[in-house]
XYZ file of C-alpha atoms in Angstrom:
672
model
C 41.596 -102.475 -104.329
C 41.133 -103.043 -100.578
C 42.209 -106.657 -99.684
C 39.921 -108.407 -97.366
C 40.985 -108.571 -93.642
C 39.723 -112.053 -92.497
C 41.009 -111.495 -88.855
C 38.641 -109.084 -88.104
C 35.759 -111.054 -89.039
C 33.614 -111.935 -86.155
C 32.081 -115.771 -85.858
C 28.621 -114.495 -86.670
C 29.678 -112.976 -89.674
C 31.680 -116.075 -90.923
C 28.461 -117.859 -90.314
C 26.523 -115.748 -92.363
C 28.856 -116.091 -95.179
C 28.658 -119.871 -95.046
C 24.763 -119.732 -94.977
C 24.913 -117.628 -97.977
C 27.423 -119.764 -99.870
C 25.260 -122.780 -99.191
C 21.968 -121.248 -100.641
C 23.532 -120.191 -103.873
C 25.145 -123.515 -104.269
C 21.664 -124.800 -103.936
C 20.031 -122.466 -106.421
C 22.755 -123.062 -108.966
C 22.492 -126.848 -108.856
C 18.731 -126.161 -109.421
C 19.006 -124.071 -112.317
C 21.523 -126.591 -113.838
C 18.856 -129.352 -113.432
C 16.371 -127.335 -114.960
C 18.316 -126.179 -117.831
C 20.062 -129.565 -118.690
C 20.249 -130.265 -122.043
C 19.672 -126.744 -123.549
C 22.846 -125.751 -122.579
C 24.793 -128.756 -124.277
C 22.704 -128.313 -127.470
C 23.697 -124.523 -127.667
C 27.301 -125.394 -127.482
C 26.860 -128.312 -130.047
C 27.488 -125.950 -133.306
C 29.756 -126.358 -136.332
C 32.239 -123.396 -135.881
C 33.468 -124.016 -139.626
C 30.264 -123.312 -140.778
C 29.663 -119.941 -138.732
C 33.144 -118.684 -139.944
C 32.053 -119.555 -143.398
C 28.935 -117.569 -143.097
C 30.635 -114.740 -141.704
C 33.036 -114.695 -144.752
C 30.243 -114.826 -146.882
C 28.249 -111.845 -145.420
C 31.915 -109.912 -145.484
C 32.029 -110.589 -149.302
C 29.054 -108.700 -149.880
C 30.889 -105.306 -149.439
C 32.215 -104.069 -152.488
C 35.086 -102.010 -151.428
C 36.765 -100.335 -148.536
C 34.625 -97.809 -146.936
C 35.094 -95.579 -143.861
C 32.470 -93.831 -141.881
C 32.392 -91.486 -138.733
C 30.838 -93.764 -135.976
C 30.724 -93.763 -132.301
C 33.396 -95.251 -130.157
C 33.870 -99.118 -130.198
C 31.520 -101.359 -128.224
C 33.445 -102.626 -124.862
C 35.836 -105.450 -125.790
C 38.399 -107.542 -124.089
C 41.556 -109.205 -125.634
C 41.585 -106.506 -129.025
C 44.677 -105.122 -130.170
C 45.350 -101.264 -130.544
C 48.421 -99.724 -132.371
C 49.481 -96.325 -133.405
C 49.696 -95.749 -137.288
C 53.246 -96.249 -138.916
C 52.195 -93.867 -141.416
C 51.583 -90.967 -139.392
C 51.225 -89.771 -135.833
C 47.591 -88.701 -135.819
C 46.042 -92.194 -136.319
C 45.253 -95.333 -133.794
C 43.994 -98.475 -135.459
C 41.927 -101.007 -133.079
C 40.891 -104.519 -134.433
C 38.929 -107.378 -133.079
C 38.213 -108.389 -129.460
C 35.549 -110.448 -127.513
C 32.857 -109.238 -125.116
C 31.573 -111.636 -122.516
C 28.402 -110.855 -120.522
C 28.344 -113.688 -118.183
C 26.323 -116.046 -120.381
C 27.295 -115.463 -124.017
C 30.357 -114.455 -125.856
C 30.457 -112.305 -128.926
C 33.638 -111.912 -131.369
C 34.496 -109.060 -133.312
C 36.436 -108.328 -136.506
C 35.744 -104.739 -136.491
C 38.395 -102.296 -137.812
C 38.140 -98.561 -136.117
C 40.403 -95.670 -136.620
C 40.668 -92.980 -133.920
C 41.800 -89.477 -135.363
C 43.879 -87.701 -132.585
C 43.662 -84.183 -133.960
C 39.986 -84.460 -134.473
C 38.996 -86.711 -131.427
C 36.757 -88.737 -133.825
C 36.345 -92.531 -134.451
C 35.838 -94.006 -138.040
C 34.740 -97.601 -138.694
C 36.365 -99.457 -141.707
C 34.206 -102.270 -143.651
C 36.034 -104.332 -146.220
C 35.569 -107.301 -148.435
C 38.391 -108.836 -147.288
C 39.310 -108.706 -143.690
C 40.301 -111.275 -141.175
C 37.400 -113.008 -139.308
C 36.052 -112.284 -135.976
C 38.770 -113.424 -133.350
C 40.285 -112.209 -130.157
C 43.686 -113.095 -128.417
C 45.734 -112.401 -131.768
C 48.753 -110.156 -132.079
C 49.848 -107.665 -134.618
C 52.912 -105.276 -134.721
C 54.432 -102.633 -137.352
C 56.442 -103.898 -140.125
C 59.498 -102.065 -139.253
C 61.513 -101.357 -142.460
C 58.927 -102.910 -144.860
C 55.949 -100.458 -143.364
C 52.224 -101.966 -142.526
C 50.799 -103.550 -139.712
C 51.014 -107.602 -139.562
C 48.569 -109.819 -137.883
C 48.675 -113.191 -136.799
C 46.501 -115.923 -135.221
C 44.001 -115.566 -132.490
C 40.719 -117.460 -131.256
C 37.039 -118.017 -131.865
C 34.645 -119.719 -129.754
C 31.052 -120.792 -129.636
C 28.866 -118.416 -127.816
C 28.729 -120.188 -124.755
C 32.593 -120.949 -124.943
C 32.235 -124.735 -125.298
C 34.432 -125.137 -128.155
C 37.144 -123.201 -129.512
C 38.909 -122.616 -132.913
C 42.456 -121.114 -133.405
C 43.730 -119.165 -136.374
C 46.741 -119.759 -138.208
C 46.001 -117.115 -140.863
C 48.549 -114.236 -141.575
C 47.426 -110.720 -142.629
C 49.011 -107.264 -143.672
C 47.000 -103.905 -143.145
C 47.977 -101.141 -145.277
C 47.848 -98.058 -143.151
C 46.968 -95.651 -145.933
C 44.240 -97.526 -147.896
C 42.996 -99.309 -144.965
C 42.977 -102.552 -147.366
C 43.602 -105.895 -145.705
C 45.567 -108.715 -147.714
C 45.974 -112.141 -146.623
C 49.611 -113.372 -146.917
C 50.067 -116.684 -148.548
C 53.825 -117.394 -147.468
C 56.022 -120.169 -148.795
C 56.786 -123.263 -146.995
C 55.536 -124.043 -143.399
C 54.405 -121.159 -140.927
C 53.510 -120.961 -137.178
C 50.773 -123.201 -136.137
C 47.610 -121.888 -134.688
C 47.739 -120.220 -131.400
C 46.341 -117.343 -129.261
C 47.970 -115.235 -126.603
C 51.062 -115.073 -128.303
C 53.087 -111.690 -129.294
C 54.759 -110.341 -132.340
C 57.294 -107.304 -132.897
C 59.496 -106.112 -135.635
C 63.462 -106.099 -136.386
C 64.654 -104.481 -139.416
C 62.659 -106.436 -142.471
C 61.848 -109.272 -140.096
C 58.628 -109.863 -138.035
C 59.232 -112.173 -135.007
C 56.772 -114.202 -133.170
C 56.836 -116.094 -129.935
C 54.713 -118.242 -127.521
C 51.176 -118.254 -126.972
C 48.967 -121.362 -126.344
C 46.445 -123.488 -127.795
C 43.262 -124.905 -126.433
C 42.279 -128.661 -126.917
C 39.470 -130.456 -125.643
C 41.753 -132.089 -122.988
C 44.134 -129.480 -122.189
C 45.684 -125.997 -122.775
C 48.943 -126.263 -124.299
C 51.630 -123.486 -123.924
C 54.284 -122.903 -126.558
C 58.033 -121.541 -126.657
C 58.902 -121.512 -130.480
C 60.225 -118.807 -132.159
C 59.345 -117.732 -135.800
C 60.682 -114.808 -138.142
C 59.042 -113.842 -141.263
C 61.219 -112.427 -143.785
C 59.102 -109.558 -145.220
C 61.392 -109.477 -148.663
C 61.110 -113.057 -149.413
C 57.566 -113.739 -148.081
C 58.745 -116.905 -146.151
C 58.747 -117.920 -142.337
C 61.711 -119.456 -140.770
C 61.843 -121.622 -137.598
C 65.318 -121.206 -136.855
C 67.244 -123.756 -135.153
C 68.854 -122.800 -131.811
C 72.622 -123.651 -130.887
C 72.794 -126.769 -128.905
C 72.823 -126.480 -125.374
C 71.756 -123.268 -125.243
C 68.815 -121.711 -122.809
C 65.449 -120.559 -124.152
C 62.413 -119.004 -122.409
C 59.813 -121.307 -120.679
C 56.610 -121.750 -122.787
C 54.116 -118.752 -121.827
C 51.629 -116.449 -123.336
C 50.490 -112.787 -122.357
C 54.219 -111.480 -122.108
C 55.743 -108.267 -123.159
C 57.925 -108.401 -126.590
C 59.511 -105.328 -127.452
C 61.751 -104.559 -130.455
C 65.583 -103.698 -129.915
C 68.330 -102.492 -132.378
C 70.178 -106.021 -132.286
C 66.776 -108.153 -132.116
C 64.107 -108.164 -129.241
C 63.660 -108.287 -125.504
C 61.269 -110.237 -123.731
C 59.764 -109.925 -120.093
C 57.273 -111.832 -117.761
C 54.071 -113.741 -118.955
C 51.932 -116.385 -117.723
C 51.434 -120.126 -117.856
C 50.122 -123.043 -116.134
C 52.106 -126.191 -115.229
C 51.270 -129.636 -113.753
C 51.823 -130.275 -110.075
C 50.657 -132.769 -107.587
C 49.206 -131.833 -104.375
C 47.574 -133.669 -101.370
C 44.015 -135.203 -102.258
C 42.706 -134.677 -98.670
C 41.792 -138.358 -98.279
C 43.363 -141.695 -97.056
C 44.171 -144.518 -99.124
C 44.103 -147.929 -98.052
C 47.606 -148.302 -97.445
C 47.181 -145.451 -94.844
C 49.011 -142.810 -97.100
C 47.153 -139.473 -98.342
C 46.275 -139.702 -101.976
C 47.923 -137.224 -104.404
C 46.113 -135.438 -107.573
C 47.043 -133.632 -110.425
C 46.443 -129.729 -110.518
C 47.229 -126.981 -113.027
C 49.475 -124.345 -111.172
C 49.461 -120.965 -112.527
C 52.982 -119.309 -112.658
C 53.496 -115.477 -113.289
C 56.917 -115.323 -115.013
C 59.492 -112.431 -114.119
C 62.301 -113.141 -116.113
C 63.882 -111.414 -119.006
C 65.401 -112.520 -122.203
C 67.197 -111.087 -125.100
C 66.776 -112.214 -128.598
C 69.882 -111.416 -130.571
C 69.502 -111.661 -134.289
C 72.255 -111.711 -136.836
C 71.027 -110.896 -140.156
C 72.422 -113.247 -143.255
C 75.400 -111.361 -145.068
C 74.525 -109.561 -148.302
C 76.682 -112.347 -150.171
C 74.649 -115.009 -148.506
C 72.366 -117.357 -150.723
C 68.722 -115.993 -151.086
C 66.549 -117.684 -148.428
C 69.481 -117.752 -145.728
C 67.832 -117.824 -142.332
C 68.943 -115.399 -139.993
C 70.987 -116.766 -136.861
C 69.366 -116.269 -133.657
C 70.240 -116.827 -130.057
C 68.178 -116.510 -126.689
C 70.386 -114.664 -123.711
C 69.089 -114.785 -120.288
C 69.041 -111.185 -118.853
C 69.407 -110.483 -114.946
C 66.284 -110.077 -113.021
C 65.150 -106.186 -113.754
C 65.682 -104.074 -110.915
C 62.613 -102.447 -109.175
C 60.358 -104.605 -110.934
C 56.620 -104.090 -109.969
C 55.974 -105.555 -106.522
C 53.828 -108.099 -106.014
C 54.356 -109.987 -109.498
C 51.070 -109.538 -111.681
C 49.263 -111.213 -114.428
C 47.901 -109.036 -117.190
C 50.055 -106.444 -116.933
C 50.502 -104.895 -120.437
C 53.240 -102.896 -121.932
C 53.798 -100.660 -124.955
C 56.995 -99.700 -126.495
C 58.085 -96.023 -126.347
C 61.684 -94.784 -127.585
C 63.796 -97.433 -125.802
C 61.550 -98.137 -122.786
C 58.407 -100.048 -122.179
C 55.349 -98.631 -120.701
C 53.444 -100.884 -118.295
C 50.053 -100.486 -116.898
C 47.881 -102.208 -114.506
C 47.733 -106.225 -113.619
C 46.251 -108.511 -111.183
C 47.850 -110.483 -108.205
C 45.962 -113.614 -106.900
C 46.396 -114.502 -103.395
C 46.182 -117.938 -101.780
C 42.721 -119.713 -102.052
C 40.286 -118.843 -99.012
C 37.075 -120.105 -98.026
C 35.433 -117.378 -100.026
C 37.630 -118.392 -103.098
C 40.507 -116.500 -104.574
C 41.277 -113.229 -103.303
C 42.809 -110.763 -106.181
C 44.356 -107.348 -106.065
C 44.217 -105.135 -108.878
C 46.531 -102.087 -109.714
C 46.509 -99.132 -111.730
C 50.340 -98.334 -111.351
C 52.222 -96.811 -114.291
C 55.806 -98.080 -114.779
C 58.604 -97.209 -117.370
C 60.991 -100.091 -117.997
C 64.429 -98.627 -119.326
C 65.512 -101.458 -121.408
C 69.370 -100.828 -121.718
C 69.458 -100.406 -118.210
C 67.263 -103.132 -117.178
C 65.487 -100.929 -114.460
C 61.674 -100.108 -113.584
C 60.698 -96.617 -112.634
C 57.506 -95.715 -111.641
C 55.408 -92.796 -113.141
C 53.353 -90.862 -111.255
C 51.270 -87.943 -112.278
C 52.673 -84.417 -111.580
C 51.207 -82.038 -109.066
C 49.290 -79.197 -111.009
C 51.866 -76.244 -110.795
C 50.742 -73.139 -108.749
C 50.319 -70.214 -110.749
C 51.779 -66.836 -109.888
C 49.055 -64.470 -109.044
C 51.350 -61.376 -110.001
C 52.010 -62.986 -113.668
C 49.661 -62.051 -116.255
C 46.981 -64.508 -117.122
C 47.874 -64.769 -121.041
C 51.378 -65.628 -119.806
C 50.487 -68.097 -116.943
C 50.531 -71.115 -119.334
C 53.634 -70.013 -121.257
C 56.110 -72.011 -118.960
C 58.863 -73.787 -120.192
C 57.079 -77.396 -119.569
C 54.102 -76.054 -121.143
C 55.889 -74.899 -124.490
C 57.865 -78.196 -124.721
C 55.651 -80.353 -126.776
C 55.100 -77.361 -129.200
C 58.802 -76.819 -129.563
C 59.327 -80.403 -130.221
C 56.972 -80.734 -132.696
C 58.390 -77.642 -134.454
C 62.039 -79.040 -134.163
C 60.853 -82.444 -135.874
C 59.189 -80.243 -138.859
C 62.323 -78.523 -139.247
C 64.444 -81.720 -139.490
C 61.934 -83.189 -141.997
C 62.339 -79.856 -143.878
C 66.171 -80.405 -143.742
C 65.600 -83.967 -145.450
C 63.948 -82.606 -148.310
C 66.241 -82.494 -151.406
C 64.873 -79.385 -153.182
C 64.660 -77.278 -149.885
C 67.443 -74.738 -148.979
C 68.163 -74.617 -145.162
C 66.813 -71.597 -143.544
C 65.493 -72.327 -140.049
C 64.277 -68.961 -139.432
C 61.919 -69.214 -142.435
C 60.758 -72.495 -141.112
C 59.040 -71.140 -138.206
C 56.454 -69.473 -140.325
C 54.825 -72.665 -141.280
C 53.761 -73.311 -137.457
C 51.286 -70.266 -137.674
C 49.607 -71.713 -140.735
C 49.235 -75.093 -139.384
C 47.469 -74.065 -136.416
C 44.811 -72.045 -138.109
C 43.836 -75.482 -139.830
C 43.668 -77.414 -136.713
C 39.903 -79.253 -136.584
C 38.375 -78.481 -133.241
C 38.460 -81.514 -131.024
C 35.742 -82.169 -128.517
C 36.179 -80.993 -124.939
C 37.554 -83.893 -123.065
C 37.674 -84.339 -119.172
C 41.066 -84.266 -117.596
C 41.635 -86.322 -114.631
C 44.040 -86.204 -111.694
C 44.081 -89.818 -110.976
C 44.815 -92.759 -112.989
C 41.931 -95.027 -114.445
C 40.277 -97.556 -112.208
C 42.656 -100.563 -111.391
C 42.260 -103.411 -114.231
C 44.231 -106.130 -116.117
C 44.679 -106.653 -119.935
C 44.187 -103.204 -120.850
C 45.135 -102.521 -124.298
C 48.074 -99.907 -124.855
C 49.601 -97.820 -127.771
C 51.901 -95.189 -127.766
C 51.667 -92.397 -130.475
C 53.538 -89.298 -130.701
C 54.662 -89.642 -127.016
C 51.121 -90.159 -125.698
C 50.008 -93.126 -123.996
C 46.489 -94.738 -124.773
C 44.799 -97.095 -122.381
C 41.987 -98.821 -124.077
C 39.446 -101.114 -122.083
C 40.647 -103.655 -119.643
C 39.131 -105.970 -117.219
C 38.081 -105.975 -113.782
C 36.708 -109.048 -111.408
C 34.206 -108.304 -108.569
C 33.356 -111.516 -106.732
C 32.106 -113.873 -109.472
C 31.372 -111.121 -111.894
C 33.805 -110.235 -114.926
C 33.487 -106.393 -116.310
C 35.231 -105.002 -119.188
C 35.692 -101.362 -119.363
C 34.105 -99.334 -121.982
C 36.456 -96.331 -121.732
C 39.562 -95.127 -123.470
C 42.246 -92.592 -121.790
C 45.327 -90.781 -122.890
C 48.401 -89.727 -120.762
C 51.294 -87.389 -122.070
C 54.316 -89.528 -121.174
C 56.281 -86.024 -121.353
C 54.384 -84.194 -118.987
C 52.286 -86.492 -116.652
C 50.203 -83.770 -116.080
C 46.846 -85.758 -115.740
C 44.918 -88.184 -117.621
C 42.705 -87.290 -120.701
C 39.218 -89.236 -120.535
C 38.723 -89.645 -124.318
C 35.252 -91.445 -123.632
C 33.762 -93.453 -120.839
C 30.383 -95.109 -120.885
C 28.276 -97.187 -118.181
C 29.182 -100.711 -117.980
C 27.036 -103.323 -118.980
C 25.236 -105.695 -116.466
C 26.865 -109.215 -115.725
C 24.432 -112.099 -116.734
C 26.461 -114.817 -115.252
C 25.364 -117.877 -112.949
C 23.830 -115.351 -110.485
C 20.530 -114.714 -112.222
C 17.894 -112.316 -111.268
C 16.163 -114.557 -109.111
C 19.068 -115.330 -106.891
C 20.248 -111.493 -106.910
C 16.881 -110.422 -105.644
C 16.624 -113.063 -102.815
C 20.120 -112.274 -101.631
C 20.059 -108.547 -102.159
C 19.953 -107.711 -98.479
C 22.966 -110.421 -97.958
C 24.822 -108.512 -100.714
C 24.845 -105.316 -99.152
C 25.736 -106.825 -95.850
C 28.745 -108.377 -97.491
C 29.846 -105.561 -98.858
C 29.934 -103.491 -95.822
C 31.517 -106.811 -94.128
C 34.202 -106.809 -96.658
C 35.169 -103.275 -96.867
C 35.493 -103.403 -100.876
C 35.334 -99.611 -101.894
C 34.769 -100.520 -105.613
C 31.216 -101.271 -105.086
C 30.569 -98.552 -107.625
C 31.456 -100.783 -110.891
C 27.968 -101.238 -111.647
C 26.604 -97.486 -110.974
C 26.296 -95.079 -113.603
C 29.359 -93.193 -114.920
C 29.241 -89.959 -112.484
C 29.004 -92.565 -109.686
C 31.944 -94.872 -110.541
C 34.857 -93.915 -108.665
C 38.598 -94.181 -109.962
C 41.241 -95.300 -107.486
C 43.620 -92.421 -106.947
C 47.376 -93.108 -107.104
C 49.651 -91.728 -104.363
C 51.702 -89.052 -105.876
C 54.754 -89.169 -103.916
C 58.087 -87.191 -104.609
C 59.850 -90.021 -102.781
C 58.795 -92.859 -105.005
C 61.054 -91.924 -107.821
C 64.062 -90.745 -105.807
C 64.092 -94.142 -103.776
C 63.798 -95.980 -107.143
C 66.882 -94.218 -108.443
C 68.844 -94.595 -105.159
C 68.086 -98.126 -104.554
C 70.853 -100.469 -104.749
C 70.320 -103.744 -106.611
C 73.222 -106.219 -107.162
C 71.373 -107.948 -110.052
C 71.436 -104.430 -111.980
C 73.710 -104.696 -115.203
C 76.818 -102.758 -114.931
C 77.152 -99.769 -117.174
C 80.226 -97.592 -118.230
C 80.200 -93.789 -117.095
C 78.398 -92.031 -119.426
C 80.211 -88.997 -120.724
C 77.319 -87.676 -123.215
C 75.371 -84.529 -122.557
C 72.813 -84.624 -119.906
C 69.462 -82.940 -119.730
C 68.669 -80.358 -117.225
C 65.638 -79.962 -114.993
C 62.546 -78.257 -116.803
C 64.782 -78.407 -120.246
C 62.440 -79.642 -123.108
C 63.737 -81.701 -125.792
C 64.391 -78.616 -128.348
C 66.223 -76.511 -125.715
C 68.454 -79.632 -124.872
C 69.250 -80.400 -128.597
C 69.701 -76.620 -129.352
C 72.376 -76.549 -126.192
C 74.167 -79.796 -127.029
C 73.909 -80.037 -130.838
C 77.482 -79.438 -131.456
C 78.707 -81.986 -128.934
C 76.617 -84.607 -130.446
C 77.529 -83.583 -134.079
C 81.629 -83.786 -132.772
C 80.779 -87.324 -131.361
C 79.092 -88.470 -134.681
C 82.060 -87.189 -136.906
C 84.611 -88.847 -134.817
C 82.776 -91.929 -134.776
C 82.395 -91.819 -138.402
C 86.028 -91.336 -139.110
C 86.375 -94.600 -137.327
C 84.110 -96.216 -139.439
C 81.530 -96.716 -136.779
C 78.791 -95.097 -138.633
C 77.962 -95.770 -142.436
C 76.355 -92.848 -143.185
C 76.957 -89.756 -145.383
C 78.672 -87.087 -143.490
C 76.999 -84.187 -144.961
C 75.464 -81.387 -142.628
C 71.759 -82.655 -143.201
C 72.697 -86.346 -142.375
C 75.026 -85.433 -139.429
C 72.372 -83.118 -138.039
C 69.559 -85.555 -138.197
C 72.014 -88.225 -136.539
C 72.505 -85.998 -133.686
C 68.938 -84.979 -133.167
C 68.086 -88.876 -132.861
C 70.720 -89.509 -130.258
C 69.900 -86.316 -128.342
C 66.279 -87.607 -128.416
C 67.242 -90.971 -127.139
C 69.082 -89.678 -124.393
C 66.513 -87.169 -123.250
C 63.834 -89.814 -122.887
C 66.349 -92.125 -121.295
C 66.973 -89.663 -118.535
C 63.220 -88.702 -118.405
C 62.340 -90.607 -115.115
C 65.525 -89.116 -113.212
C 65.048 -85.619 -114.540
C 61.233 -85.732 -113.560
C 62.362 -86.422 -109.991
C 64.705 -83.710 -109.739
C 62.200 -81.227 -111.102
C 59.394 -82.084 -108.321
C 62.387 -81.873 -105.865
C 63.169 -78.208 -106.892
C 59.362 -77.308 -107.190
C 58.671 -78.559 -103.611
C 61.665 -76.424 -102.439
C 60.373 -73.482 -104.267
C 62.912 -73.421 -107.091
C 61.685 -72.723 -110.624
C 63.445 -73.436 -113.838
C 67.638 -72.898 -113.210
C 68.907 -70.989 -116.354
C 72.637 -70.444 -116.919
C 73.707 -67.335 -117.704
C 76.340 -68.519 -120.001
C 73.976 -70.163 -121.968
C 71.872 -66.948 -122.533
C 74.678 -65.136 -123.972
C 74.083 -61.646 -124.758
C 70.492 -61.487 -123.508
C 71.863 -62.094 -119.920
C 73.862 -58.656 -119.671
C 73.174 -55.309 -118.337
C 69.730 -53.976 -117.658
C 68.051 -56.552 -120.057
C 68.949 -59.147 -117.485
C 67.656 -57.138 -114.384
C 63.946 -56.590 -116.337
């Protein structure tokens, strides 16, 4: 978003802005007097009765049904997650839509089938009531998807209701189950976050809206999926813990969970701008917004096997150093999804100081990867389309290493799954035959548009990663006093970064806020003057989809290089990594094939020392070796991508070691 350059405004332009604001203020006051009691009566409704009616209508469904449907209607503060049962489904639930006049809440469960490009809507006699601002996560070792809390409001948002119910969704049967837990559970809230650790569900933070204030929370709750009980663990005395907040990132970790960022408002005093009788300037209390930039590690020690039933796990908060190369400026509403040891962050908004025109906001559409172990951010940029060699046959132009990488990885995963089957004799040559059969059965997906720019800047977009692909759903954008909820969904391949796939995009609805049609028609000329005066290049927000412009990201080869080479004293120190390192243009399959023996030797040595409590059979060692190589491949992805861009810019293609090619590299065969 282009920020407003106030210094360039002339005195005449400032006078026009002031006159327009005075006229609109008078019109709003006039409308408020004419409406008067109608608005207050509309908000004076019994939310309990409304929710009971929702539950009664829902009970009329006799069974769980699933039908093909159009994409979900636009909504904010919903949740989206990849199915824990397979790599082909995404689940979307709840949310709210506000058009400037009325708020509508949803309890729809939608399923997106990746292979078909198809949406399905699920109806059930037993599902959570309409809500937004809730949280859900995978069940870890216990499977399923767990959901807690959220909020519901009257249509004009005069009164709010917060939930404290707890649900489990079976991803296979699409059936919801309300969990009646033993003992006390977390208080009602929204804006919180949840993640998983082994057989536990972790919940932290959020806020509660009361008639007087908004209270932010900082309590930690742990749900035991085996004993069906919530724990509110007591923290060790004199230990630090994160400040109260909402809308933060909460990601799983092998030893617990990690937390980053968030948003809250705290009380502060400021000058009232008038003199008191004593001659001193009076003060007034305000709520000051805070964008948190700290990072914390929640260390969890499960009870020993010999411990008594119901023993609470031990927890401890550990403050981490500030992440290196974090997005700048700090931004609220930047959402994050977990992907193989990384947090993938997108979007956000940064509010500038107040001015005579209100708060200036800068919106972002940048994509970052937060390496959790190294505590460092890397900016992800879309790759330039590769220039095809004209002499190369057309049929072979797509068969480069990077293009085959995804298919190779999928084949390798199928082979490893076959190795785990107890009734199957290992024969890797025979396994490759299965890929031909599966490709014939693949359904035809609808044609989807490929963009070379990131989607429009926004905040609070919903993110999910499934099968190494990032999905971006919805999001919100503000333009003046108007607020727009995007009606679109996109996909980005995190391995290739070769563009943005537009799954769907529809025209945005009109805003029905305080500026009604009468005001808009009277000030139409002034609005157009304002847009020209402010130089705002995002005026296409309300236009048809073919006229809505996306803000292009700057694809720079140096951006990642500077990130890698940057020195930051606050970065956590790490020991020299002697493990095998991926090469440029090397797919995961090729990397594992080249380094498999080294990984297996490392595992066998560690097993002899007692570091791994696993069976040393060939199948188990090979599976563990692939897991370690996959983690290393993704851990180095940003650095390897930067090297690939450097080599392509210099005209260097894939570098292949003759030693690795063996007999194929000798004599006339190599020359051909």
